[in-house]
mmCIF file of C-alpha atoms in Angstrom:
data_model
loop_
_atom_site.group_PDB
_atom_site.id
_atom_site.type_symbol
_atom_site.label_atom_id
_atom_site.label_comp_id
_atom_site.label_asym_id
_atom_site.label_seq_id
_atom_site.Cartn_x
_atom_site.Cartn_y
_atom_site.Cartn_z
ATOM 1 C CA MET A 1 -9.482 21.016 17.504
ATOM 2 C CA THR A 2 -10.843 22.317 14.171
ATOM 3 C CA ALA A 3 -12.078 20.135 10.779
ATOM 4 C CA ALA A 4 -10.471 23.124 8.836
ATOM 5 C CA CYS A 5 -9.687 22.371 5.120
ATOM 6 C CA ALA A 6 -8.717 24.058 2.196
ATOM 7 C CA GLY A 7 -12.222 24.709 0.140
ATOM 8 C CA ASP A 8 -14.435 27.387 -1.856
ATOM 9 C CA SER A 9 -17.597 26.787 -2.806
ATOM 10 C CA ALA A 10 -19.712 28.092 -6.271
ATOM 11 C CA GLY A 11 -23.644 28.298 -6.526
ATOM 12 C CA SER A 12 -26.251 26.942 -4.567
ATOM 13 C CA GLY A 13 -29.167 24.697 -4.232
ATOM 14 C CA GLY A 14 -32.798 23.918 -3.179
ATOM 15 C CA SER A 15 -34.638 20.941 -1.887
ATOM 16 C CA GLY A 16 -35.176 19.617 -5.284
ATOM 17 C CA GLY A 17 -32.746 21.604 -7.446
ATOM 18 C CA ALA A 18 -29.134 21.554 -8.725
ATOM 19 C CA ALA A 19 -27.027 22.314 -6.208
ATOM 20 C CA GLY A 20 -23.677 24.463 -5.284
ATOM 21 C CA SER A 21 -20.245 22.203 -5.266
ATOM 22 C CA ALA A 22 -17.430 22.761 -3.315
ATOM 23 C CA ARG A 23 -13.290 21.911 -3.607
ATOM 24 C CA THR A 24 -13.127 20.177 -0.113
ATOM 25 C CA ARG A 25 -12.357 16.529 1.228
ATOM 26 C CA CYS A 26 -12.665 14.558 4.637
ATOM 27 C CA CYS A 27 -10.058 15.861 7.206
ATOM 28 C CA THR A 28 -10.519 12.986 8.952
ATOM 29 C CA CYS A 29 -10.334 9.834 6.621
ATOM 30 C CA GLY A 30 -8.987 11.599 3.591
ATOM 31 C CA SER A 31 -11.338 10.489 0.859
ATOM 32 C CA ARG A 32 -13.073 12.236 -1.635
ATOM 33 C CA ASP A 33 -16.184 10.141 -1.845
ATOM 34 C CA VAL A 34 -17.445 13.895 0.099
ATOM 35 C CA TRP A 35 -21.048 14.877 -0.858
ATOM 36 C CA LEU A 36 -23.668 17.747 -0.659
ATOM 37 C CA LEU A 37 -26.581 16.299 1.072
ATOM 38 C CA HIS A 38 -30.105 17.893 1.769
ATOM 39 C CA ASP A 39 -32.775 16.842 4.016
ATOM 40 C CA GLY A 40 -35.500 18.700 2.460
ATOM 41 C CA VAL A 41 -35.061 21.664 5.392
ATOM 42 C CA LEU A 42 -30.857 21.840 6.004
ATOM 43 C CA HIS A 43 -27.636 21.376 3.627
ATOM 44 C CA LEU A 44 -24.994 19.338 4.826
ATOM 45 C CA VAL A 45 -21.740 17.925 4.020
ATOM 46 C CA GLY A 46 -21.212 13.778 4.131
ATOM 47 C CA CYS A 47 -18.249 11.852 3.565
ATOM 48 C CA ARG A 48 -19.760 8.555 2.184
ATOM 49 C CA ARG A 49 -16.963 6.798 3.291
ATOM 50 C CA CYS A 50 -16.835 7.220 7.089
ATOM 51 C CA GLY A 51 -19.848 8.931 7.549
ATOM 52 C CA ARG A 52 -18.717 12.066 9.199
ATOM 53 C CA THR A 53 -21.292 14.903 8.267
ATOM 54 C CA GLY A 54 -21.112 18.301 8.733
ATOM 55 C CA PRO A 55 -23.339 20.592 10.856
ATOM 56 C CA GLY A 56 -26.817 21.814 8.731
ATOM 57 C CA ALA A 57 -27.277 25.179 7.095
ATOM 58 C CA LEU A 58 -29.451 27.080 4.986
ATOM 59 C CA SER A 59 -27.350 26.784 1.794
ATOM 60 C CA ALA A 60 -25.354 24.981 -0.041
ATOM 61 C CA PRO A 61 -22.084 27.747 0.215
ATOM 62 C CA LEU A 62 -23.125 27.799 3.870
ATOM 63 C CA ALA A 63 -23.169 24.122 4.481
ATOM 64 C CA VAL A 64 -19.088 24.140 2.720
ATOM 65 C CA GLU A 65 -18.155 26.963 4.818
ATOM 66 C CA VAL A 66 -19.090 24.710 8.620
ATOM 67 C CA TRP A 67 -17.283 21.892 6.947
ATOM 68 C CA ASN A 68 -14.199 23.552 6.505
ATOM 69 C CA SER A 69 -14.222 25.574 9.875
ATOM 70 C CA ALA A 70 -17.028 24.266 12.484
ATOM 71 C CA GLU A 71 -15.398 22.741 15.845
ATOM 72 C CA GLU A 72 -15.332 18.951 15.524
ATOM 73 C CA SER A 73 -17.792 18.841 18.600
ATOM 74 C CA ARG A 74 -20.248 19.796 16.023
ATOM 75 C CA PHE A 75 -19.910 16.827 13.709
ATOM 76 C CA CYS A 76 -21.356 13.315 14.342
ATOM 77 C CA ARG A 77 -21.029 10.201 12.502
ATOM 78 C CA GLY A 78 -23.442 8.660 10.332
ATOM 79 C CA LEU A 79 -25.137 10.116 7.004
ATOM 80 C CA PRO A 80 -28.752 11.108 7.746
ATOM 81 C CA PRO A 81 -30.954 8.257 6.612
ATOM 82 C CA ASP A 82 -33.226 10.662 4.626
ATOM 83 C CA ALA A 83 -31.043 13.160 3.053
ATOM 84 C CA GLU A 84 -30.694 13.741 -0.465
ATOM 85 C CA MET A 85 -27.699 13.383 -2.255
ATOM 86 C CA MET A 86 -27.089 16.855 -4.579
ATOM 87 C CA ALA A 87 -23.944 16.964 -5.872
ATOM 88 C CA PRO A 88 -20.050 15.742 -5.287
ATOM 89 C CA CYS A 89 -17.549 17.834 -3.740
ATOM 90 C CA VAL A 90 -14.777 17.253 -5.653
ATOM 91 C CA CYS A 91 -11.338 17.366 -3.732
ATOM 92 C CA GLU A 92 -7.762 17.401 -5.553
ATOM 93 C CA ALA A 93 -6.024 14.174 -3.257
ATOM 94 C CA PRO A 94 -6.046 13.216 0.494
ATOM 95 C CA PRO A 95 -4.998 15.767 2.706
ATOM 96 C CA PRO A 96 -1.583 14.949 3.839
ATOM 97 C CA ASP A 97 -2.283 14.831 7.593
ATOM 98 C CA ALA A 98 -5.059 12.154 7.192
ATOM 99 C CA GLY A 99 -3.921 9.504 9.530
ATOM 100 C CA LEU A 100 -1.416 8.718 11.879
ATOM 101 C CA ALA A 101 2.614 9.561 10.556
ATOM 102 C CA VAL A 102 4.612 5.976 10.560
ATOM 103 C CA SER A 103 7.058 4.332 7.906
ATOM 104 C CA HIS A 104 6.579 0.608 7.163
ATOM 105 C CA PRO A 105 7.856 -1.009 4.116
ATOM 106 C CA ALA A 106 5.042 -2.557 2.163
ATOM 107 C CA HIS A 107 4.592 -4.202 -0.916
ATOM 108 C CA LEU A 108 2.077 -3.487 -3.749
ATOM 109 C CA ARG A 109 0.655 -4.115 -6.880
ATOM 110 C CA PRO A 110 -2.117 -4.367 -8.810
ATOM 111 C CA LEU A 111 -5.430 -6.313 -7.734
ATOM 112 C CA GLY A 112 -5.358 -9.818 -9.300
ATOM 113 C CA SER A 113 -1.756 -9.740 -11.128
ATOM 114 C CA GLN A 114 1.179 -12.112 -10.733
ATOM 115 C CA VAL A 115 3.697 -9.063 -11.683
ATOM 116 C CA MET A 116 6.265 -8.209 -8.776
ATOM 117 C CA PRO A 117 5.056 -6.653 -6.460
ATOM 118 C CA ALA A 118 6.723 -3.198 -5.729
ATOM 119 C CA PRO A 119 8.464 -1.921 -2.600
ATOM 120 C CA VAL A 120 6.611 1.035 -1.342
ATOM 121 C CA ARG A 121 6.746 2.456 2.088
ATOM 122 C CA VAL A 122 3.704 3.858 4.042
ATOM 123 C CA HIS A 123 3.815 7.118 5.402
ATOM 124 C CA ARG A 124 0.629 7.981 6.713
ATOM 125 C CA LEU A 125 -2.281 5.257 7.997
ATOM 126 C CA SER A 126 -5.661 5.477 9.212
ATOM 127 C CA PRO A 127 -8.613 3.158 9.433
ATOM 128 C CA TYR A 128 -9.407 4.246 6.154
ATOM 129 C CA GLY A 129 -6.517 4.156 3.857
ATOM 130 C CA ALA A 130 -3.136 5.035 3.611
ATOM 131 C CA GLN A 131 -0.613 7.510 1.606
ATOM 132 C CA LEU A 132 2.397 5.798 0.351
ATOM 133 C CA SER A 133 5.404 6.267 -2.344
ATOM 134 C CA GLY A 134 7.748 4.531 -4.227
ATOM 135 C CA GLN A 135 10.166 4.399 -7.344
ATOM 136 C CA CYS A 136 8.499 5.569 -10.230
ATOM 137 C CA ASP A 137 9.541 2.995 -12.697
ATOM 138 C CA PRO A 138 7.811 0.105 -11.236
ATOM 139 C CA LEU A 139 4.445 2.159 -10.046
ATOM 140 C CA CYS A 140 4.209 4.378 -12.632
ATOM 141 C CA GLN A 141 2.994 2.151 -15.454
ATOM 142 C CA TRP A 142 0.330 0.937 -12.926
ATOM 143 C CA LEU A 143 -1.173 3.787 -11.825
ATOM 144 C CA GLU A 144 -0.020 7.129 -12.948
ATOM 145 C CA GLY A 145 -3.129 8.995 -14.712
ATOM 146 C CA THR A 146 -5.220 5.560 -13.610
ATOM 147 C CA GLU A 147 -7.488 6.873 -10.134
ATOM 148 C CA GLY A 148 -9.310 4.177 -9.147
ATOM 149 C CA THR A 149 -7.019 1.381 -9.550
ATOM 150 C CA LEU A 150 -7.272 -1.322 -7.230
ATOM 151 C CA CYS A 151 -4.220 -2.716 -5.613
ATOM 152 C CA GLU A 152 -2.390 -5.262 -3.235
ATOM 153 C CA LEU A 153 -0.908 -3.894 -0.290
ATOM 154 C CA ALA A 154 0.884 -5.880 1.765
ATOM 155 C CA LEU A 155 1.474 -4.549 5.288
ATOM 156 C CA PRO A 156 3.462 -5.996 7.529
ATOM 157 C CA MET A 157 1.979 -7.200 11.286
ATOM 158 C CA ALA A 158 2.018 -5.708 13.994
ATOM 159 C CA ASP A 159 4.735 -7.949 15.184
ATOM 160 C CA GLY A 160 7.054 -7.903 12.658
ATOM 161 C CA LYS A 161 5.783 -11.438 11.969
ATOM 162 C CA GLY A 162 4.774 -12.256 8.584
ATOM 163 C CA TRP A 163 2.224 -9.570 6.123
ATOM 164 C CA THR A 164 -1.515 -9.316 5.557
ATOM 165 C CA LEU A 165 -3.004 -7.861 1.817
ATOM 166 C CA PHE A 166 -5.137 -5.209 1.739
ATOM 167 C CA ALA A 167 -7.009 -3.692 -1.318
ATOM 168 C CA LEU A 168 -6.523 -0.517 -1.870
ATOM 169 C CA ARG A 169 -8.442 1.636 -4.140
ATOM 170 C CA VAL A 170 -6.195 4.091 -5.934
ATOM 171 C CA GLU A 171 -7.450 8.108 -5.014
ATOM 172 C CA SER A 172 -4.480 10.140 -6.401
ATOM 173 C CA ALA A 173 -0.896 9.916 -7.539
ATOM 174 C CA ARG A 174 1.733 12.150 -7.775
ATOM 175 C CA ARG A 175 5.261 12.507 -9.075
ATOM 176 C CA GLU A 176 8.055 13.756 -7.780
ATOM 177 C CA GLY A 177 11.411 13.590 -9.415
ATOM 178 C CA ASP A 178 11.643 9.355 -9.058
ATOM 179 C CA ASP A 179 8.719 8.565 -6.571
ATOM 180 C CA LEU A 180 5.648 8.090 -6.803
ATOM 181 C CA PHE A 181 3.500 9.316 -4.237
ATOM 182 C CA VAL A 182 -0.250 7.449 -3.988
ATOM 183 C CA GLY A 183 -3.103 8.146 -1.902
ATOM 184 C CA GLY A 184 -5.680 5.240 -1.431
ATOM 185 C CA GLY A 185 -8.421 4.197 0.624
ATOM 186 C CA PHE A 186 -8.993 0.560 1.794
ATOM 187 C CA VAL A 187 -11.888 -1.880 0.115
ATOM 188 C CA ARG A 188 -13.333 -4.763 1.514
ATOM 189 C CA GLN A 189 -11.815 -5.112 5.019
ATOM 190 C CA GLY A 190 -12.455 -8.155 7.123
ATOM 191 C CA GLU A 191 -12.105 -8.545 10.445
ATOM 192 C CA ARG A 192 -8.343 -9.461 10.301
ATOM 193 C CA GLN A 193 -7.783 -6.699 8.187
ATOM 194 C CA ARG A 194 -9.387 -4.148 10.748
ATOM 195 C CA GLY A 195 -7.478 -5.740 13.926
ATOM 196 C CA LEU A 196 -4.400 -5.187 11.827
ATOM 197 C CA LEU A 197 -4.988 -1.889 11.624
ATOM 198 C CA ALA A 198 -6.340 -1.091 14.711
ATOM 199 C CA ARG A 199 -2.787 -2.745 16.117
ATOM 200 C CA LEU A 200 -0.500 -0.673 13.518
ATOM 201 C CA LEU A 201 -2.354 2.457 14.689
ATOM 202 C CA ASP A 202 -2.017 1.830 17.936
ATOM 203 C CA VAL A 203 1.576 1.447 18.065
ATOM 204 C CA ALA A 204 2.089 4.427 15.654
ATOM 205 C CA ALA A 205 -0.076 6.448 18.527
ATOM 206 C CA LEU A 206 2.384 5.450 21.101
ATOM 207 C CA ALA A 207 5.098 6.171 19.628
ATOM 208 C CA VAL A 208 3.954 9.701 18.933
ATOM 209 C CA GLU A 209 3.214 9.912 22.369
ATOM 210 C CA GLU A 210 6.395 8.870 23.475
ATOM 211 C CA ASP A 211 8.429 10.913 21.090
ATOM 212 C CA ALA A 212 6.404 14.319 22.835
ATOM 213 C CA GLN A 213 7.144 13.201 25.694
ATOM 214 C CA GLU A 214 10.924 13.117 24.775
ATOM 215 C CA SER A 215 10.913 16.086 23.084
ATOM 216 C CA ALA A 216 9.491 17.374 26.062
ATOM 217 C CA ALA A 217 11.771 15.795 28.282
ATOM 218 C CA ARG A 218 15.114 17.496 26.408
ATOM 219 C CA MET A 219 13.116 21.009 26.477
ATOM 220 C CA ALA A 220 12.950 20.934 30.217
ATOM 221 C CA ALA A 221 16.681 19.983 30.519
ATOM 222 C CA ASN A 222 17.755 22.999 28.625
#
């Protein structure tokens, strides 16, 4: 398994000067809070949300290249404590393959607002964020062109009995016909929210495994 994401680089950096930036993103959590780092010797690319850090390299362009192409075993968790944040790596949106494929009904509204929540459907879910869609009419007035908006996302409990509220920071929003597709990262999570996410992801992973087994069984039967 590789960590490949589409990316390009421009410029280079030294230990005390301006660094090159690159179009890239975190393939694990989908965050756009991805930075070029320098620890005094090597350049690295790291995600400030989940702590995923790529292999070190002797130049900024090489650091971006290995972030985009290195084997997953070469990545580590936890940003170097003495690394200098040199430049943000600009990315356009969370990748479509971040997290697990799900299909959960949910409700979304601006955080702290008393407006009626809009029904949405969550398509992908990870411990760090979600990708969802809903009708443009209620959503576009809150979200279109306002990246960084904090919203309240109500997700169903894993057993289907009740709902749990999450704070979601919108990181991308795009319109496709009558639907608005939204990607965002969770903020201010407590133990209850993290536990619910873990259970939802366990159920989703089990469903993916069962689907794969059923497909293999059908292929074998044919």
